[in-house]
Coordinates of C-alpha atoms and ligand atoms in Angstrom, one line a residue:
M19 CA 0.0 0.0 0.0
V20 CA 2.8 2.4 0.8
S21 CA 5.6 3.6 -1.5
R22 CA 5.6 4.1 -5.1
V23 CA 9.2 5.0 -4.7
I24 CA 10.3 7.6 -7.2
P25 CA 14.1 7.8 -7.3
V26 CA 15.6 11.3 -7.1
D27 CA 18.0 12.7 -9.6
P28 CA 21.7 11.8 -9.2
F29 CA 23.3 14.0 -6.5
D30 CA 26.5 14.9 -4.7
L31 CA 25.7 15.5 -1.0
V32 CA 28.5 17.0 1.1
I33 CA 27.9 16.7 4.8
F34 CA 30.0 19.3 6.7
G35 CA 30.2 17.9 10.2
G36 CA 30.0 14.4 8.7
T37 CA 31.7 12.9 11.8
G38 CA 29.4 14.6 14.2
D39 CA 26.5 13.4 16.3
L40 CA 23.7 14.5 14.1
A41 CA 25.3 12.9 11.0
R42 CA 26.0 9.7 12.8
R43 CA 22.6 9.4 14.4
K44 CA 20.2 10.7 11.8
I45 CA 21.6 11.8 8.5
L46 CA 23.8 8.8 7.5
P47 CA 21.4 6.0 8.8
G48 CA 18.6 7.9 7.1
L49 CA 20.4 8.0 3.7
F50 CA 21.1 4.3 4.0
R51 CA 17.4 3.7 4.5
R52 CA 16.6 5.7 1.4
F53 CA 19.3 3.7 -0.5
C54 CA 17.7 0.4 0.6
G55 CA 14.3 1.8 -0.3
G56 CA 15.4 2.3 -3.9
Q57 CA 15.1 6.1 -3.8
M58 CA 18.8 6.8 -4.2
P59 CA 20.1 6.4 -7.8
P60 CA 23.3 4.5 -8.4
E61 CA 25.1 7.7 -9.3
A62 CA 24.4 9.4 -5.9
R63 CA 27.5 10.3 -3.8
I64 CA 27.8 11.3 -0.2
I65 CA 30.9 13.1 0.9
G66 CA 31.7 13.6 4.6
A67 CA 33.7 16.7 5.5
A68 CA 35.2 17.8 8.8
R69 CA 38.6 18.7 10.3
S70 CA 39.4 15.2 11.6
D71 CA 42.1 13.6 9.7
M72 CA 40.6 10.5 8.1
D73 CA 40.6 8.7 4.7
D74 CA 37.8 7.2 2.8
A75 CA 38.2 3.8 4.4
G76 CA 38.2 5.3 7.9
F77 CA 35.0 7.3 7.2
R78 CA 33.3 4.3 5.6
Q79 CA 34.1 2.4 8.8
M80 CA 32.6 5.2 10.9
V81 CA 29.5 5.3 8.6
A82 CA 29.0 1.5 8.9
E83 CA 29.3 1.7 12.7
S84 CA 26.8 4.5 12.8
I85 CA 24.3 2.5 10.7
H86 CA 24.8 -0.5 13.0
E87 CA 24.3 1.6 16.1
F88 CA 21.5 4.0 15.0
G89 CA 20.0 2.4 11.9
D90 CA 16.9 0.4 11.3
K91 CA 17.3 -2.6 13.6
R92 CA 14.3 -4.5 12.2
H93 CA 15.5 -4.3 8.6
P94 CA 19.3 -4.0 8.9
H95 CA 19.8 -4.7 5.1
E96 CA 23.4 -5.8 5.9
D97 CA 23.7 -7.2 2.3
Q98 CA 23.2 -3.7 0.9
L99 CA 25.7 -1.9 3.1
P100 CA 28.8 -2.5 1.0
A101 CA 27.1 -1.0 -2.1
F102 CA 26.0 2.0 -0.1
L103 CA 29.5 2.5 1.4
E104 CA 30.9 2.6 -2.2
R105 CA 29.0 5.8 -2.6
V106 CA 30.6 7.3 0.5
S107 CA 33.9 9.2 0.8
Y108 CA 35.6 11.8 3.0
E109 CA 37.6 15.0 2.7
T110 CA 39.4 16.8 5.5
V111 CA 38.2 20.4 5.4
D112 CA 38.4 23.2 8.0
A113 CA 35.5 25.6 7.6
T114 CA 37.6 28.4 8.9
G115 CA 40.7 27.7 6.8
D116 CA 41.5 27.2 3.1
G117 CA 42.9 23.6 3.3
G118 CA 41.0 20.8 1.7
W119 CA 38.6 22.9 -0.4
T120 CA 40.3 22.3 -3.8
A121 CA 40.4 18.5 -3.1
L122 CA 36.7 18.6 -2.1
K123 CA 35.8 20.4 -5.3
A124 CA 37.6 17.7 -7.3
R125 CA 35.2 15.1 -5.8
L126 CA 32.2 16.9 -7.2
R127 CA 30.8 16.1 -10.6
P128 CA 29.5 18.5 -13.1
G129 CA 25.8 18.2 -14.1
T130 CA 24.8 16.6 -10.8
V131 CA 22.5 18.1 -8.1
R132 CA 24.8 19.6 -5.4
A133 CA 23.7 19.9 -1.8
F134 CA 25.7 21.0 1.1
Y135 CA 24.5 20.0 4.5
F136 CA 25.8 22.3 7.3
S137 CA 25.7 19.8 10.2
V138 CA 27.9 22.1 12.2
G139 CA 27.4 24.9 14.7
P140 CA 25.8 28.1 13.2
S141 CA 28.9 30.1 13.9
L142 CA 30.5 28.2 11.0
F143 CA 27.7 28.9 8.5
G144 CA 29.3 32.1 7.2
D145 CA 32.7 30.6 6.7
L146 CA 31.2 27.6 4.9
A147 CA 29.0 29.7 2.6
E148 CA 31.9 32.0 1.8
R149 CA 34.3 29.2 0.9
L150 CA 31.8 27.2 -1.0
R151 CA 31.4 30.2 -3.3
G152 CA 35.0 31.4 -3.1
F153 CA 36.4 28.0 -4.1
G154 CA 33.7 27.5 -6.8
L155 CA 32.1 24.4 -5.2
A156 CA 28.6 26.0 -5.2
D157 CA 26.8 27.6 -8.1
D158 CA 23.4 29.2 -8.4
D159 CA 21.7 25.7 -8.6
S160 CA 23.4 24.3 -5.5
R161 CA 21.4 23.8 -2.2
V162 CA 22.5 24.4 1.4
V163 CA 20.8 22.7 4.3
V164 CA 21.0 24.4 7.7
E165 CA 20.0 23.0 11.1
K166 CA 18.4 24.4 14.2
P167 CA 19.1 26.4 16.2
F168 CA 18.6 29.1 13.6
G169 CA 19.6 32.0 15.7
H170 CA 19.3 32.7 19.4
D171 CA 16.9 35.7 19.0
L172 CA 15.6 37.9 16.3
K173 CA 18.9 39.8 16.0
S174 CA 21.0 36.7 15.5
A175 CA 18.5 35.1 13.2
R176 CA 18.5 38.2 11.0
A177 CA 22.3 38.2 11.0
L178 CA 22.4 34.5 10.0
N179 CA 19.9 35.1 7.2
A180 CA 21.9 38.0 6.0
T181 CA 25.1 36.0 6.0
L182 CA 23.6 33.2 4.0
A183 CA 21.9 35.7 1.7
R184 CA 25.3 37.1 0.7
H185 CA 26.1 33.8 -1.0
F186 CA 22.8 32.0 -1.7
S187 CA 19.3 33.0 -2.8
E188 CA 16.3 32.1 -0.6
Q189 CA 15.4 29.3 -3.1
Q190 CA 18.7 27.6 -2.3
I191 CA 18.4 27.6 1.5
Y192 CA 16.7 24.7 3.3
R193 CA 16.2 25.4 7.0
I194 CA 15.3 22.1 8.6
D195 CA 12.7 21.7 11.2
H196 CA 12.4 18.0 11.3
Y197 CA 8.9 18.1 12.8
L198 CA 7.7 19.2 9.4
G199 CA 9.2 16.0 7.9
K200 CA 7.0 13.8 10.0
E201 CA 4.5 11.7 8.2
T202 CA 1.6 12.8 10.5
V203 CA 2.4 16.5 10.0
Q204 CA 1.9 16.1 6.3
N205 CA -1.1 14.0 6.9
L206 CA -2.6 16.8 8.9
M207 CA -2.5 18.8 5.7
A208 CA -4.1 15.9 3.8
V209 CA -6.8 15.6 6.5
R210 CA -7.5 19.3 6.5
F211 CA -7.4 20.1 2.8
G212 CA -8.2 16.8 1.2
N213 CA -11.5 16.2 2.9
M214 CA -14.7 18.2 2.9
L215 CA -15.5 16.9 6.4
F216 CA -13.2 19.0 8.6
E217 CA -12.5 22.3 7.0
P218 CA -16.0 23.8 7.4
L219 CA -15.7 23.1 11.2
W220 CA -12.1 24.3 11.4
N221 CA -12.8 27.7 13.0
A222 CA -13.7 29.6 16.2
Q223 CA -17.4 28.8 15.7
Y224 CA -16.9 25.1 16.2
V225 CA -13.5 24.6 17.8
D226 CA -13.4 25.3 21.5
H227 CA -9.6 25.2 21.8
I228 CA -6.5 23.6 20.5
Q229 CA -3.8 21.9 22.6
I230 CA -0.3 21.1 21.4
T231 CA 1.9 19.0 23.6
V232 CA 5.5 17.9 23.0
A233 CA 6.6 15.9 26.1
E234 CA 9.9 14.2 26.6
T235 CA 11.0 11.8 29.3
V236 CA 14.7 12.5 28.8
G237 CA 16.5 15.4 30.5
V238 CA 19.2 17.5 29.0
G239 CA 21.6 14.6 28.6
G240 CA 25.0 15.5 27.3
R241 CA 23.6 18.8 25.9
G242 CA 23.5 20.6 29.2
G243 CA 25.9 23.4 28.1
Y244 CA 24.0 24.2 25.0
Y245 CA 20.5 23.7 26.5
D246 CA 21.1 26.0 29.5
K247 CA 21.8 28.9 27.2
S248 CA 18.7 28.1 25.2
G249 CA 15.8 26.6 27.3
A250 CA 12.5 25.1 26.2
M251 CA 11.2 28.4 24.7
R252 CA 14.1 28.7 22.2
D253 CA 14.8 25.0 21.8
M254 CA 11.2 23.8 21.2
V255 CA 8.5 26.5 21.2
Q256 CA 10.1 29.0 18.8
N257 CA 10.5 26.3 16.1
H258 CA 8.7 23.0 16.5
L259 CA 5.6 24.0 18.4
M260 CA 5.1 27.2 16.4
Q261 CA 5.4 25.3 13.1
L262 CA 2.7 22.8 14.3
L263 CA 0.5 25.8 15.4
C264 CA 0.9 27.3 11.9
L265 CA -0.1 24.1 10.1
I266 CA -3.2 23.8 12.3
A267 CA -4.2 27.5 12.1
M268 CA -3.3 28.5 8.6
E269 CA -5.7 29.3 5.8
P270 CA -5.8 26.8 2.9
P271 CA -2.9 27.5 0.6
A272 CA -3.8 27.9 -3.0
R273 CA -1.4 25.1 -3.9
F274 CA 0.7 22.6 -2.1
E275 CA 3.8 24.5 -3.2
P276 CA 6.6 26.1 -1.1
D277 CA 5.6 29.7 -1.1
S278 CA 1.9 29.1 -1.1
V279 CA 2.2 27.1 2.1
R280 CA 4.9 29.3 3.7
D281 CA 3.0 32.5 3.0
E282 CA 0.0 31.1 4.9
K283 CA 2.2 30.0 7.8
L284 CA 3.8 33.4 8.0
K285 CA 0.4 35.1 8.2
V286 CA -0.4 32.9 11.3
I287 CA 2.7 33.9 13.1
R288 CA 2.1 37.6 12.3
A289 CA -1.5 37.2 13.6
L290 CA -0.4 35.9 17.0
D291 CA -1.1 38.3 19.8
P292 CA 1.7 39.1 22.3
V293 CA 1.4 36.6 25.1
D294 CA 0.1 38.0 28.5
W295 CA 2.7 36.9 31.0
H296 CA 0.0 35.6 33.3
H297 CA -0.7 33.0 30.5
I298 CA 2.8 31.5 30.6
V299 CA 4.2 29.0 33.0
R300 CA 7.9 28.1 33.1
G301 CA 9.2 25.1 34.9
Q302 CA 12.4 23.4 35.8
Y303 CA 12.6 19.7 36.8
A304 CA 13.5 19.3 40.5
P305 CA 15.7 16.8 42.2
D306 CA 13.9 13.8 43.5
G307 CA 15.6 11.6 46.0
D308 CA 18.7 10.3 44.3
T309 CA 17.6 11.6 40.9
P310 CA 19.4 14.8 40.2
G311 CA 17.4 17.8 39.0
Y312 CA 17.9 20.2 36.1
R313 CA 20.4 22.4 37.9
H314 CA 22.6 19.4 38.6
D315 CA 22.4 18.3 35.0
V316 CA 23.5 21.6 33.6
E317 CA 26.1 22.0 36.4
D318 CA 24.8 25.4 37.4
P319 CA 23.2 25.5 40.9
R320 CA 21.5 28.8 40.2
S321 CA 20.3 28.3 36.6
R322 CA 17.0 30.0 35.8
T323 CA 16.6 28.3 32.4
E324 CA 13.3 26.6 31.8
S325 CA 13.0 22.9 30.9
F326 CA 9.3 23.3 30.6
V327 CA 6.9 25.9 29.1
A328 CA 3.1 26.0 29.0
L329 CA 1.3 29.0 27.5
K330 CA -2.0 30.2 26.1
C331 CA -2.0 32.3 23.0
H332 CA -4.4 33.7 20.4
V333 CA -4.4 33.9 16.7
S334 CA -6.1 37.2 16.0
N335 CA -7.9 36.7 12.8
W336 CA -11.5 36.0 11.6
R337 CA -11.0 32.3 11.7
W338 CA -9.7 32.0 15.2
A339 CA -10.9 35.0 17.1
G340 CA -11.6 33.9 20.7
T341 CA -10.2 30.3 20.3
P342 CA -7.3 29.8 22.6
F343 CA -4.3 27.7 21.6
Y344 CA -2.5 26.0 24.5
L345 CA 1.1 25.0 23.9
R346 CA 3.1 22.9 26.3
T347 CA 6.6 21.2 26.1
G348 CA 9.0 19.9 28.6
K349 CA 11.7 17.5 29.6
K350 CA 11.6 14.6 32.2
L351 CA 7.8 14.5 32.0
R352 CA 5.5 11.5 32.5
A353 CA 5.8 10.0 29.0
R354 CA 7.3 10.8 25.6
T355 CA 4.5 12.0 23.4
S356 CA 3.8 14.7 20.8
E357 CA 0.1 15.4 20.1
I358 CA -2.0 18.1 18.6
A359 CA -5.6 18.0 19.9
V360 CA -8.4 19.9 18.2
V361 CA -11.2 20.0 20.8
F362 CA -14.6 20.8 19.3
K363 CA -17.4 22.6 21.1
D364 CA -20.3 20.9 22.8
A365 CA -23.3 20.1 20.6
P366 CA -25.6 23.2 21.1
H367 CA -28.3 21.2 22.8
S368 CA -28.4 17.7 24.3
I369 CA -31.6 15.9 23.4
F370 CA -30.7 13.0 25.7
G371 CA -30.8 14.8 29.1
A372 CA -28.2 15.3 31.7
D373 CA -27.9 11.6 32.7
A374 CA -26.8 10.6 29.3
G375 CA -23.5 12.5 29.7
R376 CA -22.0 14.9 27.2
H377 CA -18.9 14.4 25.2
R378 CA -16.8 16.6 23.0
N379 CA -15.3 15.5 19.7
V380 CA -11.6 15.6 19.8
L381 CA -9.4 15.2 16.7
S382 CA -6.1 14.0 18.0
I383 CA -3.0 14.1 15.8
R384 CA -0.2 12.1 17.3
L385 CA 3.3 12.6 16.0
Q386 CA 4.9 10.1 18.4
P387 CA 4.7 7.5 19.4
N388 CA 2.3 5.5 17.1
E389 CA 1.9 8.2 14.5
G390 CA -1.7 8.6 13.6
I391 CA -4.9 10.5 13.8
T392 CA -7.9 9.7 16.0
L393 CA -11.3 11.3 16.0
G394 CA -13.3 10.8 19.2
V395 CA -17.0 10.3 18.3
T396 CA -19.9 10.1 20.6
I397 CA -22.2 7.0 20.3
K398 CA -24.7 5.2 22.4
E399 CA -23.2 2.9 25.0
P400 CA -24.0 -0.5 23.7
G401 CA -26.5 -2.7 25.6
P402 CA -29.5 -2.2 27.8
G403 CA -29.8 0.6 30.4
G404 CA -31.2 3.4 28.4
M405 CA -29.5 6.1 26.4
R406 CA -26.1 6.7 27.8
L407 CA -23.4 8.2 25.6
V408 CA -19.8 7.1 25.3
D409 CA -16.8 8.2 23.4
V410 CA -15.2 5.9 20.9
P411 CA -12.2 6.6 18.7
L412 CA -12.3 6.5 15.0
D413 CA -8.7 5.4 14.7
M414 CA -6.4 6.1 11.8
T415 CA -3.2 4.8 13.4
F416 CA -0.9 4.3 10.5
A417 CA 0.5 1.0 11.7
D418 CA -3.0 -0.5 11.6
A419 CA -4.1 1.2 8.4
L420 CA -1.0 0.5 6.4
G421 CA 0.1 -2.9 7.9
P422 CA 3.7 -3.9 7.8
D423 CA 4.4 -1.4 5.0
V424 CA 4.3 1.3 7.6
E425 CA 7.9 0.4 8.4
D426 CA 8.9 1.7 4.9
V427 CA 7.6 5.2 5.6
P428 CA 10.6 7.4 5.6
D429 CA 11.5 9.1 8.9
A430 CA 11.6 12.9 9.0
Y431 CA 15.2 13.3 8.1
E432 CA 15.1 10.9 5.2
R433 CA 12.2 12.6 3.7
L434 CA 13.6 16.1 4.1
I435 CA 16.9 15.2 2.6
M436 CA 15.2 13.7 -0.4
D437 CA 13.1 16.9 -0.7
V438 CA 16.3 18.9 -0.8
I439 CA 17.6 16.8 -3.7
R440 CA 14.2 17.2 -5.5
G441 CA 14.4 21.0 -4.9
N442 CA 11.1 21.0 -2.9
Q443 CA 11.1 23.6 -0.1
T444 CA 7.5 23.1 1.0
L445 CA 8.5 21.5 4.3
F446 CA 11.4 23.9 5.1
M447 CA 11.2 27.2 7.0
R448 CA 11.6 30.4 5.0
G449 CA 13.8 33.1 6.4
D450 CA 11.0 35.5 7.1
E451 CA 9.0 32.8 9.0
V452 CA 12.0 32.2 11.3
E453 CA 12.4 35.9 12.0
A454 CA 8.6 36.4 12.6
A455 CA 8.7 33.5 15.1
W456 CA 11.6 35.1 17.0
A457 CA 9.9 38.5 16.9
W458 CA 7.0 36.8 18.8
T459 CA 9.2 34.8 21.3
D460 CA 11.8 37.5 22.1
P461 CA 9.5 39.7 24.2
I462 CA 8.4 36.7 26.2
I463 CA 12.0 35.8 27.1
E464 CA 12.9 39.4 27.7
G465 CA 10.0 39.7 30.1
W466 CA 11.3 36.7 32.1
I467 CA 14.7 38.4 32.4
A468 CA 13.2 41.8 33.3
R469 CA 11.1 40.2 36.0
N470 CA 13.9 38.1 37.2
E471 CA 11.6 35.2 37.0
V472 CA 12.5 31.9 38.6
P473 CA 11.0 28.8 36.9
K474 CA 8.6 26.7 38.9
P475 CA 10.0 23.4 40.1
Y476 CA 8.2 20.2 38.9
D477 CA 8.6 16.6 39.7
V478 CA 10.4 14.2 37.4
G479 CA 7.8 12.0 35.8
S480 CA 4.9 14.5 36.3
S481 CA 2.9 16.6 33.8
G482 CA 4.9 19.7 34.7
P483 CA 4.3 22.4 37.4
D484 CA 0.9 22.7 39.0
D485 CA 0.6 26.2 37.6
S486 CA 0.5 24.8 34.1
L487 CA -2.6 22.7 35.1
M488 CA -4.1 25.8 36.5
L489 CA -3.6 27.7 33.2
M490 CA -6.3 25.5 31.7
H491 CA -8.3 24.9 34.9
K492 CA -8.9 28.7 35.2
D493 CA -10.5 28.6 31.8
G494 CA -12.7 25.6 32.7
R495 CA -10.6 23.3 30.5
K496 CA -8.2 20.5 31.1
W497 CA -5.0 19.3 29.5
R498 CA -5.1 15.9 27.8
E499 CA -3.2 13.3 29.7
I500 CA 0.4 12.9 28.8
R501 CA 0.8 9.2 28.0
S502 CA 2.6 7.1 25.6
Ligands
NAP607 P1 28.9 17.7 16.9 O1 28.7 16.3 17.3 O2 29.7 18.6 17.8 O3 29.6 17.7 15.5 C1 30.1 18.8 14.9 C2 30.7 18.4 13.6 O4 31.3 19.6 13.0 C3 31.9 17.4 13.7 O5 31.8 16.6 12.6 C4 33.1 18.3 13.7 O6 34.1 17.5 13.2 C5 32.7 19.3 12.7 N1 33.4 20.6 12.8 C6 33.6 21.3 13.9 N2 34.3 22.4 13.6 C7 34.6 22.4 12.3 C8 35.3 23.2 11.4 N3 35.9 24.3 11.8 N4 35.4 22.8 10.1 C9 34.8 21.7 9.6 N5 34.1 20.9 10.4 C10 34.0 21.2 11.7 O7 27.5 18.5 16.7 P2 26.1 17.8 16.2 O8 25.4 17.4 17.4 O9 26.3 16.8 15.1 O10 25.3 19.1 15.7 C11 25.6 19.7 14.4 C12 24.6 20.8 14.2 O11 23.3 20.2 14.1 C13 24.5 21.8 15.3 O12 24.2 23.1 14.8 C14 23.4 21.4 16.2 O13 22.8 22.4 16.9 C15 22.5 20.8 15.1 N6 21.5 19.8 15.6 C16 22.0 18.7 16.2 C17 21.1 17.7 16.6 C18 21.6 16.4 17.2 O14 20.7 15.6 17.5 N7 22.8 16.2 17.4 C19 19.7 17.9 16.5 C20 19.3 19.1 15.9 C21 20.2 20.0 15.5 P3 35.7 17.8 13.5 O15 35.8 18.1 14.9 O16 36.4 16.6 13.0 O17 36.0 19.0 12.6

């Protein structure tokens, strides 16, 4: 049922930072899956580039180990690994120096799609862009892929955009937000714009509120140094949660094309009201017995960085006037789950009386785990005992609907890299979108600093600080349970 696999054009993909964590965990195993899935043509080449002194054989060894460690355990495709590795090579290059660039250029073939993945820290983007142009590796058809974090605030995001724009046009820049590559996120658009059923109800008249939750069970892990300078607002809300909010709230684009979709997303961000600070809760996971808390994990006993945010916001336009959007994300919570819930209003009048109970329709879009979409519908409770109502899910869990083929569905990184090769920017963030998102989040963060605000402690394994529950409770609403 899945996969009419359409191979992409032959390409040369250079991964700057090819020896790094992201390349080893996501990019290289993802490329191998696409190779096994038949999407990568025989002429495709992948070239790792970093400062480490390594030859092709050494890099291939590293790639093979990464695939063993982080690749698809259920379908290891060991037999295909040698053929994949033949397409892989390595060049020692320092982004900040001139060594290695001529040799790297010699590895690139004319007439082939060229993509350069900047899997390095953003401070190197300018050096890479300048040398790619200066040494003649990139031309006007080449693509560059950049990773989050795209800036630390509006000022730095503008500076990064300006740096890239000196060397590449907007059509060449692919800013990754891997949430947009998830199957369910695209399915959300299919559900909204491919069916007559939902769109007429998709507005303030019928929708009571919308909840977006991205909950993690992990803490900051080895990223404490980075995370403590960032926090949940910058690390999750400014990008992933806002992108999800945009896809839920946007007007139907004229076409499923990059600028059509991104224009509509941008309008949503610009329609967001500034958030009242009474409508934001920041949290930080507390120590619990022998389990260390956030401050221990980031090695700063006085850190005021948040590992949790919950907020209520409004999209001020005709469609959504008066409908609150509740966003919540955090670390070390009860379960790992990402869900968007569209909670519809009560039916205007219950013909069954108070005893029957009343239920609201909820459309739940789950990004993880068990990607899928469920619509809660009210029916009569089966059996005798009169008319009592009960909620049942109309379940569109992909694993059930698609059977074993669901395992062939590309993961977010795989899909997005193939989109880069195809030259399709629909699922990538445009520069103005990123800036608009920072323009909305900056005042929130500045407010915290100005008020010297200390995040509320919350228990590891909980749903976040009690105040975040109150945020909903005060409005007569309730968060959906965080469960896997
Ligand atoms: P990392 O493990 O520290 O890897 C950095 C890579 O950059 C290494 O391959 C390093 O190799 C190379 N590098 C460093 N300085 C260089 C230079 N001057 N010239 C050429 N190469 C250089 O970092 P990462 O976790 O892979 O993250 C890479 C980027 O992706 C970062 O911007 C990060 O924020 C972003 N990101 C990462 C993740 C993730 O899960 N890891 C998720 C989302 C976004 P050498 O030391 O050999 O040069």
